[in-house]
Coordinates of C-alpha atoms and ligand atoms in Angstrom, one line a residue:
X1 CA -32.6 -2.4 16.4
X2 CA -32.3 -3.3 12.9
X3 CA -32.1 -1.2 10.2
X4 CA -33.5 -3.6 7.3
X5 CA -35.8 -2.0 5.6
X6 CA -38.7 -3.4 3.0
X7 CA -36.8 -0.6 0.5
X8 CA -35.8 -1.5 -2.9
X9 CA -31.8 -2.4 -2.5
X10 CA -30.3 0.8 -4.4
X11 CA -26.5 0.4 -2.7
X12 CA -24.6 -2.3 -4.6
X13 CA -26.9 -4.5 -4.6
X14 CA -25.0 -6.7 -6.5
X15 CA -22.8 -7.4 -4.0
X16 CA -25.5 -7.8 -1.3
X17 CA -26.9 -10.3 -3.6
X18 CA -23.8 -12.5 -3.2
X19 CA -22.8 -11.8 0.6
X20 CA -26.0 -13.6 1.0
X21 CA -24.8 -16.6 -1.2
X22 CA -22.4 -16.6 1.0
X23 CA -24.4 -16.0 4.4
X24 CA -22.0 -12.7 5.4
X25 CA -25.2 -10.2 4.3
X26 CA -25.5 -9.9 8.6
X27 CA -26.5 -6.5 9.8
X28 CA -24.2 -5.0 12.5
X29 CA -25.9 -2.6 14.4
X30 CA -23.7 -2.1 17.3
X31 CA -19.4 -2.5 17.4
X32 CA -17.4 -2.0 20.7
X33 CA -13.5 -3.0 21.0
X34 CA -13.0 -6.2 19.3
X35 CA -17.1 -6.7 19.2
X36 CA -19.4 -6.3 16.4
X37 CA -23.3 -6.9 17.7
X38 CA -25.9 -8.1 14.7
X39 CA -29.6 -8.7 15.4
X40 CA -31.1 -12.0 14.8
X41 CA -34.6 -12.7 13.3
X42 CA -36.0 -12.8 16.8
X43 CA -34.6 -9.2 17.4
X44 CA -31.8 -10.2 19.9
X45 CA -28.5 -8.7 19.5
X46 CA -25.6 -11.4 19.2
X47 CA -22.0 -10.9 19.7
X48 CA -19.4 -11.4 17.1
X49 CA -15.7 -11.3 17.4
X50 CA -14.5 -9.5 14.0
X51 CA -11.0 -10.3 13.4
X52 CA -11.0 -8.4 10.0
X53 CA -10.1 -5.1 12.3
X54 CA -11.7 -3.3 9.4
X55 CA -9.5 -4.3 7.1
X56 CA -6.8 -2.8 9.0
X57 CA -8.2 0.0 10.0
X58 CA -9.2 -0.9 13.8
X59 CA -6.1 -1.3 15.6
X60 CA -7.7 0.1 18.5
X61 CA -11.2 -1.8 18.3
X62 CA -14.4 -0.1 17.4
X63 CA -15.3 3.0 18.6
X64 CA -12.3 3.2 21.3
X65 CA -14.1 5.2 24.6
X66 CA -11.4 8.0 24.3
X67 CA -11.3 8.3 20.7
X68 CA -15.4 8.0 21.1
X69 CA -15.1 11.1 23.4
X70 CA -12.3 13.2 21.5
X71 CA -14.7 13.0 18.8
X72 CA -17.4 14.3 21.3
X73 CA -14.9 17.1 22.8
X74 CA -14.1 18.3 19.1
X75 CA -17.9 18.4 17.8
X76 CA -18.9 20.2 21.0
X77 CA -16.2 22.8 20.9
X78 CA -17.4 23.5 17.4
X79 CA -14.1 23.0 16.6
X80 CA -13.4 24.3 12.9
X81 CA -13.4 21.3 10.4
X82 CA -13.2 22.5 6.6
X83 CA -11.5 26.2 6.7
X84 CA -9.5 25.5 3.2
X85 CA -6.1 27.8 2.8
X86 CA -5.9 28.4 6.4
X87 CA -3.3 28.0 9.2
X88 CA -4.4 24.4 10.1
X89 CA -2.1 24.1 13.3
X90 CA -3.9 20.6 13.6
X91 CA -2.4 19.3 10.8
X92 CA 0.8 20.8 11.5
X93 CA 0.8 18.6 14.7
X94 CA -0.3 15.2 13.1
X95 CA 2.7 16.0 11.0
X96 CA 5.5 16.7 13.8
X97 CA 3.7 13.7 15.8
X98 CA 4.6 11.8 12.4
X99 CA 8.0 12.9 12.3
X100 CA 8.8 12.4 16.1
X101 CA 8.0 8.6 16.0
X102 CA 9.1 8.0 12.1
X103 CA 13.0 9.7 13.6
X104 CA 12.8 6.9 16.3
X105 CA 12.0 4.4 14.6
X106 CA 13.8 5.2 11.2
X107 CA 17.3 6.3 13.0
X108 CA 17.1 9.1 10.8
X109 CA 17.5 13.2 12.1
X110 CA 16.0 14.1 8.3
X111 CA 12.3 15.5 8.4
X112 CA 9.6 14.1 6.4
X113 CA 6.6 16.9 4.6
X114 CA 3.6 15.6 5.3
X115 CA 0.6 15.5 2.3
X116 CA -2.9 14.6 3.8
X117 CA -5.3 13.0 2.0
X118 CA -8.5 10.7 2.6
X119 CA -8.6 7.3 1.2
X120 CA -5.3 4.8 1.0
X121 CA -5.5 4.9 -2.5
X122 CA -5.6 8.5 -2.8
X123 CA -2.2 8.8 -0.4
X124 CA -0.6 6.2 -2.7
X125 CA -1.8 8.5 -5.7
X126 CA -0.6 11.7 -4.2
X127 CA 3.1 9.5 -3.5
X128 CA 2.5 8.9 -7.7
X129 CA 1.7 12.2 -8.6
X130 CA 4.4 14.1 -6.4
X131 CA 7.3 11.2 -7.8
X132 CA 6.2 11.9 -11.3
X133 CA 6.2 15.5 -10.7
X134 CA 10.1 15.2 -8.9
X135 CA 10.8 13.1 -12.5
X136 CA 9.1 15.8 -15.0
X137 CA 11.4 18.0 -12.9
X138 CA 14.6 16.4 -13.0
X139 CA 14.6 15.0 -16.5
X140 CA 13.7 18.8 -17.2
X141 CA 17.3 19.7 -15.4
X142 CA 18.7 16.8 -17.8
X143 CA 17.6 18.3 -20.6
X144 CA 18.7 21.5 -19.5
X145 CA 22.4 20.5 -19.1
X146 CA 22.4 18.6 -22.5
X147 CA 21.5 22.1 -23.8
X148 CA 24.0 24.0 -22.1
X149 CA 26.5 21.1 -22.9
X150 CA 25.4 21.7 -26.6
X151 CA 25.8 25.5 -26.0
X152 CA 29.3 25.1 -24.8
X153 CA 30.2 22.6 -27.8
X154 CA 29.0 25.5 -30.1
X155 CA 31.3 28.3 -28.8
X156 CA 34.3 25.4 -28.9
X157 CA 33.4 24.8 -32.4
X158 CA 33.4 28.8 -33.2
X159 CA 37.3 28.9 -31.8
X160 CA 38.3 25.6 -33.5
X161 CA 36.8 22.6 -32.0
X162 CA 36.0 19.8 -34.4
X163 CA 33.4 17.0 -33.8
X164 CA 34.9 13.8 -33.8
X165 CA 34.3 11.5 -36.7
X166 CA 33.4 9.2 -35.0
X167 CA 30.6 10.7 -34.1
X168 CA 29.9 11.8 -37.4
X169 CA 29.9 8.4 -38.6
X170 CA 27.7 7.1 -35.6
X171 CA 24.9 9.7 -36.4
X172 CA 24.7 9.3 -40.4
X173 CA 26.1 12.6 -41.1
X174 CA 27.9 13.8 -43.6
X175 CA 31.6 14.8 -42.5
X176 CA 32.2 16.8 -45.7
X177 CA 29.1 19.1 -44.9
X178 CA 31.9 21.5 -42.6
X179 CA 32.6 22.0 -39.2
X180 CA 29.5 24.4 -38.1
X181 CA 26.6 22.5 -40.1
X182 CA 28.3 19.0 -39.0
X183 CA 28.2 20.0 -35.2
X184 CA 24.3 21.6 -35.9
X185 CA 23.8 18.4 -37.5
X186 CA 24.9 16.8 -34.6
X187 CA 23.2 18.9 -32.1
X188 CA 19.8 18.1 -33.8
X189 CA 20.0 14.5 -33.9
X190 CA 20.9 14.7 -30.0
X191 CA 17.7 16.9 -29.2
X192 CA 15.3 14.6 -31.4
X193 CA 17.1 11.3 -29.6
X194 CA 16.2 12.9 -26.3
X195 CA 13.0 13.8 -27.4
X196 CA 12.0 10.3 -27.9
X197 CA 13.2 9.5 -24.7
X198 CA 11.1 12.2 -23.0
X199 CA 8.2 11.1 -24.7
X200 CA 8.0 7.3 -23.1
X201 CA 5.5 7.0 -21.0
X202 CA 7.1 6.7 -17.4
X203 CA 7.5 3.3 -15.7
X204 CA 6.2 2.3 -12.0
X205 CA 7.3 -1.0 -10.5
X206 CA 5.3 -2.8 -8.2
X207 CA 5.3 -6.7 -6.9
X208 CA 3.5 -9.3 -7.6
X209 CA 0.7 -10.0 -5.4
X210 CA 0.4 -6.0 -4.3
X211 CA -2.3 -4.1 -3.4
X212 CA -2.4 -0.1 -3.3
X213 CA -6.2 0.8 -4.3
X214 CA -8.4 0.7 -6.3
X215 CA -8.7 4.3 -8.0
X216 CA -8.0 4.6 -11.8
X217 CA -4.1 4.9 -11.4
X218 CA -3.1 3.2 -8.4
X219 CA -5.5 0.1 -9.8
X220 CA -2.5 -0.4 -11.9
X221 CA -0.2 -0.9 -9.1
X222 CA -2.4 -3.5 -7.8
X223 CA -1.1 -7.2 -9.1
X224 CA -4.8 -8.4 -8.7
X225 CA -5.9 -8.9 -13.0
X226 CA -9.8 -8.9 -11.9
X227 CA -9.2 -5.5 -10.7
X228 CA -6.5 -3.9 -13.1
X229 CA -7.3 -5.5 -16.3
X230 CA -10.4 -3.6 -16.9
X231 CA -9.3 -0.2 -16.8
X232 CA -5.9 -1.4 -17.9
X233 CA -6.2 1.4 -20.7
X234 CA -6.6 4.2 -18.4
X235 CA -3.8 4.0 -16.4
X236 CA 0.0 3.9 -15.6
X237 CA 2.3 1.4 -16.7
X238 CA 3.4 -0.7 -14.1
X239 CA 6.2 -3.7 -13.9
X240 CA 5.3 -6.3 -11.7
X241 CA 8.1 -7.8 -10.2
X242 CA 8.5 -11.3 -7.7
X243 CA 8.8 -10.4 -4.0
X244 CA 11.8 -11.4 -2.4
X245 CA 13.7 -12.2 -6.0
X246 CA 16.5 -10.3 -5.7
X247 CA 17.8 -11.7 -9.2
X248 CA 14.7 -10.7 -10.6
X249 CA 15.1 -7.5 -9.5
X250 CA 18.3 -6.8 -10.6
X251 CA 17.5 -7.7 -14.1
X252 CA 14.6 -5.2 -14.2
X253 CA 16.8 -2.1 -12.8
X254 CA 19.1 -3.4 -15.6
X255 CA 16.8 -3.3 -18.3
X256 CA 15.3 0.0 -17.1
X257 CA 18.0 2.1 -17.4
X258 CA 17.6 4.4 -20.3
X259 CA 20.2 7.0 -21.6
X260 CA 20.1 10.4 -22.2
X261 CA 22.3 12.0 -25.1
X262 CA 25.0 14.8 -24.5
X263 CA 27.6 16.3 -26.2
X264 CA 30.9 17.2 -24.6
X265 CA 34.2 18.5 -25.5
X266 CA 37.7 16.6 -24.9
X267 CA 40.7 17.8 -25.9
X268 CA 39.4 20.3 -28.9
X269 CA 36.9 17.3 -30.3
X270 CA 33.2 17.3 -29.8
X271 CA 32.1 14.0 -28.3
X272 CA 28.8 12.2 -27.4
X273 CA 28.6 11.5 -23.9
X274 CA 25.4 9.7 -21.7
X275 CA 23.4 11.4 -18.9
X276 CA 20.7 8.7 -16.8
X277 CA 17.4 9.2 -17.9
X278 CA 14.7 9.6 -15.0
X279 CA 12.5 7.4 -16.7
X280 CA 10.7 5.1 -13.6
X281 CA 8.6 6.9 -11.8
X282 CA 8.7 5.4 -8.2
X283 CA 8.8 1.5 -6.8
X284 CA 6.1 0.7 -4.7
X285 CA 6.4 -2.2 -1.9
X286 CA 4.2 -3.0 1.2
X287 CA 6.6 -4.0 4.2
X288 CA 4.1 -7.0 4.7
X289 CA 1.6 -7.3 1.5
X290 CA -1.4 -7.6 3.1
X291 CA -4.7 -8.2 0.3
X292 CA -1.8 -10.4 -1.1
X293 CA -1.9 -12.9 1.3
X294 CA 0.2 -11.4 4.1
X295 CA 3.4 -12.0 3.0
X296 CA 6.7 -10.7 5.0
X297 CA 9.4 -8.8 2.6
X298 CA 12.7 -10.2 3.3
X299 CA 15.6 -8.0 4.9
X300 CA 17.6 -9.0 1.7
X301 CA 15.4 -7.8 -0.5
X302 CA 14.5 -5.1 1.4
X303 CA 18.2 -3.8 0.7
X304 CA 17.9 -4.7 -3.1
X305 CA 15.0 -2.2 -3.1
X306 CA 17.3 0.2 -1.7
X307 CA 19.6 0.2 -4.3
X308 CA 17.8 -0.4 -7.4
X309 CA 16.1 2.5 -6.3
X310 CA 19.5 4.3 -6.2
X311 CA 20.8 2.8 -9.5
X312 CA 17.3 4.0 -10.7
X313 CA 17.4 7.5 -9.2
X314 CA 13.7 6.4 -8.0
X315 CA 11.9 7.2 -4.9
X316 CA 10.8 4.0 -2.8
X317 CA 7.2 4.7 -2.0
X318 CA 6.8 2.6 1.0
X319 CA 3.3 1.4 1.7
X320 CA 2.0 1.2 5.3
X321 CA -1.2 2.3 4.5
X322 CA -2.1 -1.8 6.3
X323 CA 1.0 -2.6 7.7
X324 CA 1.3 0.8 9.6
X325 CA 0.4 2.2 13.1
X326 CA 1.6 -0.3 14.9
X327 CA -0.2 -3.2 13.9
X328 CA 3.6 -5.8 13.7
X329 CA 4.4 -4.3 17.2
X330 CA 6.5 -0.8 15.7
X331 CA 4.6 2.2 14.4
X332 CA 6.0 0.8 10.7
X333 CA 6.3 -2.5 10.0
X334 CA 9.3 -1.6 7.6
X335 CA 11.6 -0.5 10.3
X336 CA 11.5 -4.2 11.6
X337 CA 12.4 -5.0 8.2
X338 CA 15.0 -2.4 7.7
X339 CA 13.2 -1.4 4.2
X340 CA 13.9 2.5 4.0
X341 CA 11.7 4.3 2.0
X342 CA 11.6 7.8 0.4
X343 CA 7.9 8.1 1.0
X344 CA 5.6 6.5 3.0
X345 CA 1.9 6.3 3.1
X346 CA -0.4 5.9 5.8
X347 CA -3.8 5.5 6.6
X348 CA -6.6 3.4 7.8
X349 CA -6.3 2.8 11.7
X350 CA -4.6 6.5 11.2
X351 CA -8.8 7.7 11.6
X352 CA -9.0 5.3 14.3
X353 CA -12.6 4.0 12.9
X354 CA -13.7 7.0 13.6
X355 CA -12.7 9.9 10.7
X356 CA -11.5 9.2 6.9
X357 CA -8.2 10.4 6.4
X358 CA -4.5 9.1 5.0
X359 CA -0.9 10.6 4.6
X360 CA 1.7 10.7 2.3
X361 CA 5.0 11.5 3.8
X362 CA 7.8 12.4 1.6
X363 CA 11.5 12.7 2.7
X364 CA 12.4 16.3 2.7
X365 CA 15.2 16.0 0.1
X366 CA 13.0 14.5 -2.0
X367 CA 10.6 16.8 -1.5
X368 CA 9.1 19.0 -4.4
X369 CA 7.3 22.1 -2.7
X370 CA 5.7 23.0 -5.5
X371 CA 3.4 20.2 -5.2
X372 CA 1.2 21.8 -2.6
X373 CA 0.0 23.9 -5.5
X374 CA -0.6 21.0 -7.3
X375 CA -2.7 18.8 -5.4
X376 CA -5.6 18.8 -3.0
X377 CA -9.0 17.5 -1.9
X378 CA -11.9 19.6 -0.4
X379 CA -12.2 17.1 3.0
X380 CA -8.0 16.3 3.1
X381 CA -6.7 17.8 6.6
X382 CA -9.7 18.6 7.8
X383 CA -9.8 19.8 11.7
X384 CA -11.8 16.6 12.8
X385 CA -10.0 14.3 10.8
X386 CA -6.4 15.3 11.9
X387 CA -8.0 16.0 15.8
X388 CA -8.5 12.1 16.0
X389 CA -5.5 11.1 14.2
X390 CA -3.6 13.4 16.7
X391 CA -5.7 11.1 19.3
X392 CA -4.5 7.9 17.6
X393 CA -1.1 8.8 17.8
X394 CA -0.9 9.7 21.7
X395 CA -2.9 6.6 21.8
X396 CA -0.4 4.5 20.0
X397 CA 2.3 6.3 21.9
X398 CA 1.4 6.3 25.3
X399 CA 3.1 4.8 28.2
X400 CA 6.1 4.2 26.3
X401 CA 4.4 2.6 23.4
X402 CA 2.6 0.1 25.3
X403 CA 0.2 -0.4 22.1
X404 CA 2.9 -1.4 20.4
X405 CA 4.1 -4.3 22.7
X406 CA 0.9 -5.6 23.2
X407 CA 0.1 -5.9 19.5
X408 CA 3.1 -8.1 19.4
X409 CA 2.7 -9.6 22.4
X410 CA -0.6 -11.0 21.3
X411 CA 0.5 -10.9 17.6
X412 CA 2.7 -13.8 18.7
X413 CA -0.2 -16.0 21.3
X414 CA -2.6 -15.7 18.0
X415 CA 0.6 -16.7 15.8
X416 CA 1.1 -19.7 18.2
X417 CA -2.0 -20.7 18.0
X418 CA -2.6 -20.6 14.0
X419 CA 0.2 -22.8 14.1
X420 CA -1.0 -25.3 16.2
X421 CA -3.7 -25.5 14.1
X422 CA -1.9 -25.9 11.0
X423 CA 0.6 -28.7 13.0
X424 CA -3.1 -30.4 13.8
X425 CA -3.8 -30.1 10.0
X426 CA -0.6 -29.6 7.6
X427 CA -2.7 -31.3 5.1
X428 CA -5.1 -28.6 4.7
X429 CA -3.4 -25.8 5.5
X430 CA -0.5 -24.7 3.7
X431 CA 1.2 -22.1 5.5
X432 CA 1.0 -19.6 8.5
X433 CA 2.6 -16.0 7.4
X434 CA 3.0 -12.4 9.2
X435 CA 3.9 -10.7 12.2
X436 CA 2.2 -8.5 15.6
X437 CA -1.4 -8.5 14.5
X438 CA -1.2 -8.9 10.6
X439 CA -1.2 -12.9 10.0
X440 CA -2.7 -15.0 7.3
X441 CA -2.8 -18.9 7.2
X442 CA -3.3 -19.9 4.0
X443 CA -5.6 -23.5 3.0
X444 CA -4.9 -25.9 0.2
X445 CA -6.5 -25.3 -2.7
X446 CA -9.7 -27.1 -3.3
X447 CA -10.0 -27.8 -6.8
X448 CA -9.4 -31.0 -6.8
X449 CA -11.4 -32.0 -3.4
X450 CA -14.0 -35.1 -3.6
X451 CA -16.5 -32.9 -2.5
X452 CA -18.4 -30.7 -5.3
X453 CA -19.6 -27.6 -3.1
X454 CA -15.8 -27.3 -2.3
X455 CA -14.6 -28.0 -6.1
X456 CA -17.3 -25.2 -7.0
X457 CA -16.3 -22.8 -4.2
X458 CA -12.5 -23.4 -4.4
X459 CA -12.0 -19.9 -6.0
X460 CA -13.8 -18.1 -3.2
X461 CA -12.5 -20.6 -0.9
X462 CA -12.0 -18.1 2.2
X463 CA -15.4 -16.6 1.8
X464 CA -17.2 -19.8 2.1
X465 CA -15.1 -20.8 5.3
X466 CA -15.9 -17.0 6.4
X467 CA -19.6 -17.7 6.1
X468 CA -19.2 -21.2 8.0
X469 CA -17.2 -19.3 11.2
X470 CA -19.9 -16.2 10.9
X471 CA -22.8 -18.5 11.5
X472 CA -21.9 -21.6 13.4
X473 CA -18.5 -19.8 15.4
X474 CA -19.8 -16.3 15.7
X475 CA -16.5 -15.5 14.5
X476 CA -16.0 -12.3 11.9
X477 CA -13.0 -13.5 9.3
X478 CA -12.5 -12.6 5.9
X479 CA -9.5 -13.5 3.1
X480 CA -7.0 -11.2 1.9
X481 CA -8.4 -10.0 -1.5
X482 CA -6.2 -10.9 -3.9
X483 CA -5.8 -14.0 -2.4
X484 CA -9.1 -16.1 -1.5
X485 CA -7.3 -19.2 0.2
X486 CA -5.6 -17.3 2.9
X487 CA -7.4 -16.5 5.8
X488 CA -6.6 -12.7 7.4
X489 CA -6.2 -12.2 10.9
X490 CA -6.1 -8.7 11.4
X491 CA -7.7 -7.8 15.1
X492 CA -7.7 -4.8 17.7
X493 CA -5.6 -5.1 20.3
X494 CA -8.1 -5.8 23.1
X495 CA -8.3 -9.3 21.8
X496 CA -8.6 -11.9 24.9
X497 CA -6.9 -15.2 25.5
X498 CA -10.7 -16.3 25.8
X499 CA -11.5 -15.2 21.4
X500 CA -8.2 -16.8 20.7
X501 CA -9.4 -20.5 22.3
X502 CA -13.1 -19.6 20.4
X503 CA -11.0 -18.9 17.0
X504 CA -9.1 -22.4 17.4
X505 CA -11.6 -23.6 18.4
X506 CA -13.4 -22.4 14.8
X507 CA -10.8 -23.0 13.1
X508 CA -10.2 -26.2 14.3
X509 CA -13.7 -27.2 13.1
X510 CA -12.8 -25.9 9.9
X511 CA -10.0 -27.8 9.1
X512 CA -11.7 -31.0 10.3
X513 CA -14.7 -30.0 7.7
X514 CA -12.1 -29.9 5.1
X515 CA -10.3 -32.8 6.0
X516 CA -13.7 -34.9 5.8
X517 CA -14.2 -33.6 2.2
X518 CA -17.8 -32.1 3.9
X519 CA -18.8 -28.7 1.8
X520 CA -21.9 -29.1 2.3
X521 CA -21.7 -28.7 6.0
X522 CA -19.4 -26.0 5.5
X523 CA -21.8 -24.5 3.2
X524 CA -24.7 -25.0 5.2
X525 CA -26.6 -27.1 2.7
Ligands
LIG1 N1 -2.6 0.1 0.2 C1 -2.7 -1.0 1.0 C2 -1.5 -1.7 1.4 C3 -4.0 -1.4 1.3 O1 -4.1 -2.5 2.1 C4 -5.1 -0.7 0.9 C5 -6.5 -1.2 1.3 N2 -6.7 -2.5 1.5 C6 -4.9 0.4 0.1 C7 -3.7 0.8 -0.2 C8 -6.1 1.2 -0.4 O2 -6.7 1.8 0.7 P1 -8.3 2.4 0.5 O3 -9.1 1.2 0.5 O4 -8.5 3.3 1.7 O5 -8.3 3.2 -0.8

């Protein structure tokens, strides 16, 4: 069965247009486990072994036979799937599930709220809405004590108090105006300082090379300029910072630290004093950047997140949305890592291929209740959605997390042999990166090769070798998408000792294409 039709092409067409430059326009009409089944001209089905796992979202292979039937039992049982502003025990459930595994895994007895949503992006942008809500909130409270600070200086300057000179000199105000209208004077130029401060638009750092969506604010969190520049004017400001420079980082949790006025009284004299001003939003991080070209954040700067994040009075949104359920052999890649977030975001493999549906989970004394009042989505925590991530998780969790050691047991066998490879071939591939089942081996760049198709195709580099392992390997890889010269590996877990000889096996062929300068085999010309 095929489902080409001789219909006008109405669904990004665009895009077909070049998948088919590319030779990756195949039509999948089947998928079991780590198998995706297209139909060939002649009508026959042909395997392929799709290592992009969805992009992450497949940790359990396509349409897993007791995921396949939970989605059966919950259909049949006409089990209740959008009853908006209800009980939703379901949810509920996913969320203690959540909480169980992230108090394992985290060492930590404190409970996480749980905020379901449906896309990735749309988890990190709750995470952005609910941290700039906490910081509306607390630089309110700032404010607030600055007034009763000013409040208290009054009533001191009505029994004697005087304001300091000095301070009277620092502002520009006239000392001979008298006590009452000098202190007013004071007070003013305080509130209209603060003001100013208030009014800066907040600040989000993010790393280079991240990736947290593609909606019109978390866009701007995503390092990628083909994607952000665009729609630059819509959106947040973000500060893109190096990964694993912890000088780097230091500077910027310097430079962001911004001072709120406040008045005090010492020893009868009114004085200035400085309050921190809440003025970054959140810092986002993936534990392994994934679209960036799977790269590992380092334990050290794992701990420099931590405290800028302190310094900052921050929240550290911690990105699992690819990294997450159990795909680097834990349920979150960041507790390998020791990176402790305030929030974390998960989705993807959390629908098992089978429902759309993400979560943000937000420490609970970080956690601003008013929020659920705030936010929402007609489909988020629907009762099919959260019955199959409930599925996922006993899935993930059963026999003692056997999921988890087999996805690093054959994280490491598929890391061994991309290694191999590149000890075969150092001179065309650069590096091997990533843990469990989330690895990249990135290519030289092509630029300057002697032959033309790969000088013309060197910035779309992984696609091209994509097409070339599709067609002649019957092997389903993609690159990361910010990052066109690494090759992601990203399977289920089912995958064989067998598909790991075949991918060396393509791979192998790749690299001595490359090596021999031939594009135009590669290309198929
Ligand atoms: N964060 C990360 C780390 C991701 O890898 C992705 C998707 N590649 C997203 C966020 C966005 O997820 P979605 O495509 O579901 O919006």
């Amino acid at each position: 069965m095929t489902t080409v039709s001789a219909s006008p092409e109405l669904a990004e067409p665009a895009l077909l247009g070049w998948l088919s430059t590319m030779g990756l326009d195949v039509d999948y009409v089947r998928a079991k486990g780590i198998t995706l089944y297209r139909v060939d001209g002649d009508g026959t089905e042909r395997a392929v072994t799709d290592l992009v796992g969805g992009y992450g979202s497949l940790i359990l292979g396509h349409n897993h036979p007791e995921l396949v039937a939970e989605a059966h039992r919950l259909l049949d049982a006409d089990t209740p799937v959008h009853a908006q502003f209800s009980r939703h025990p379901y949810a509920n459930a996913v969320a203690n599930r959540l909480n169980a595994i992230l108090r394992r895994e985290l060492g930590t007895a404190e409970a996480f709220l749980a905020i379901f949503a449906n896309t990735g992006a749309e988890a990190i942008e709750a995470g952005v809405k609910h941290a700039e809500l906490d910081r509306v909130l607390r630089m309110r409270a700032e404010l607030e004590a600055v007034d009763a600070g000013i409040a208290a200086a009054r009533t001191a300057i009505d029994v004697g108090a005087r304001v300091n000179p000095a301070v009277l000199l620092r502002l520009d105000i006239d000392a001979a105006a008298g006590p009452v209208a000098g202190f007013e004077a004071v007070a003013e130029r305080v509130r209209a300082y603060n003001s100013e401060v208030v009014a800066r638009p907040p600040l989000l750092f993010a790393l280079e090379g991240s990736f947290h969506g593609k909606l019109m604010g978390s866009v701007q969190l995503t390092f990628n300029e083909g994607y952000r520049t665009p729609f630059s004017a819509l959106g947040v400001q973000s500060r893109f910072l190096p990964l694993n420079d912890r000088e780097a980082l230091t500077a910027a949790t310097l430079d962001a630290q911004v001072a709120l006025l406040d008045v005090v009284v010492r020893g009868g004299l009114v004085e200035l004093a400085e309050r921190a001003a809440p003025v970054v939003t959140a810092v986002l991080v993936e534990p392994v950047q994934g679209e960036g070209g799977i790269r590992p954040v380092s334990s050290g700067y794992a701990a420099g997140l931590r405290e800028a994040c302190t310094t900052l009075g921050a929240p550290l949104i911690v990105d699992e949305i690819q990294s997450g359920m159990g795909r680097t052999g834990a349920f979150l890649a960041s507790s390998l890592s020791g990176l402790r977030g305030d929030y974390y975001t998960l989705a993807k493999s959390l629908g098992g291929g089978l429902a759309k549906t993400s979560v943000l989970l937000v420490r609970e004394s970080r956690y601003r209740p008013d929020f659920e009042f705030l936010h929402s989505s007609t489909f988020a925590k629907d009762g099919y959605s959260c019955g199959i991530a409930l599925k996922v998780l006993d899935l993930l969790e059963a026999d003692d997390g056997r999921v988890y050691r087999v996805a690093a047991e054959r994280g490491r066998r598929v890391k061994e042999m991309l290694s191999a490879v590149r000890a075969e071939f150092p001179d065309v591939i650069e590096e091997v990166r990533g843990t469990g089942l989330m690895l990249g081996m990135q290519f030289t760049a092509q630029e300057r090769s002697s032959s033309a198709v790969l000088r013309e195709n060197a910035p779309l580099l992984g696609y091209l070798l994509a097409g070339y392992l599709l067609r002649e390997h019957d092997l389903r890889v993609f690159p990361t998408a910010s990052n066109v010269t690494t090759l992601r590996f990203e399977p289920s877990v089912q995958i064989t000792d067998a598909e790991i000889t075949r991918l060396q096996a393509g791979l192998r062929a790749v690299c001595a294409l490359l090596r021999a300068g031939d594009g135009d085999r590669l290309a198929q010309l």
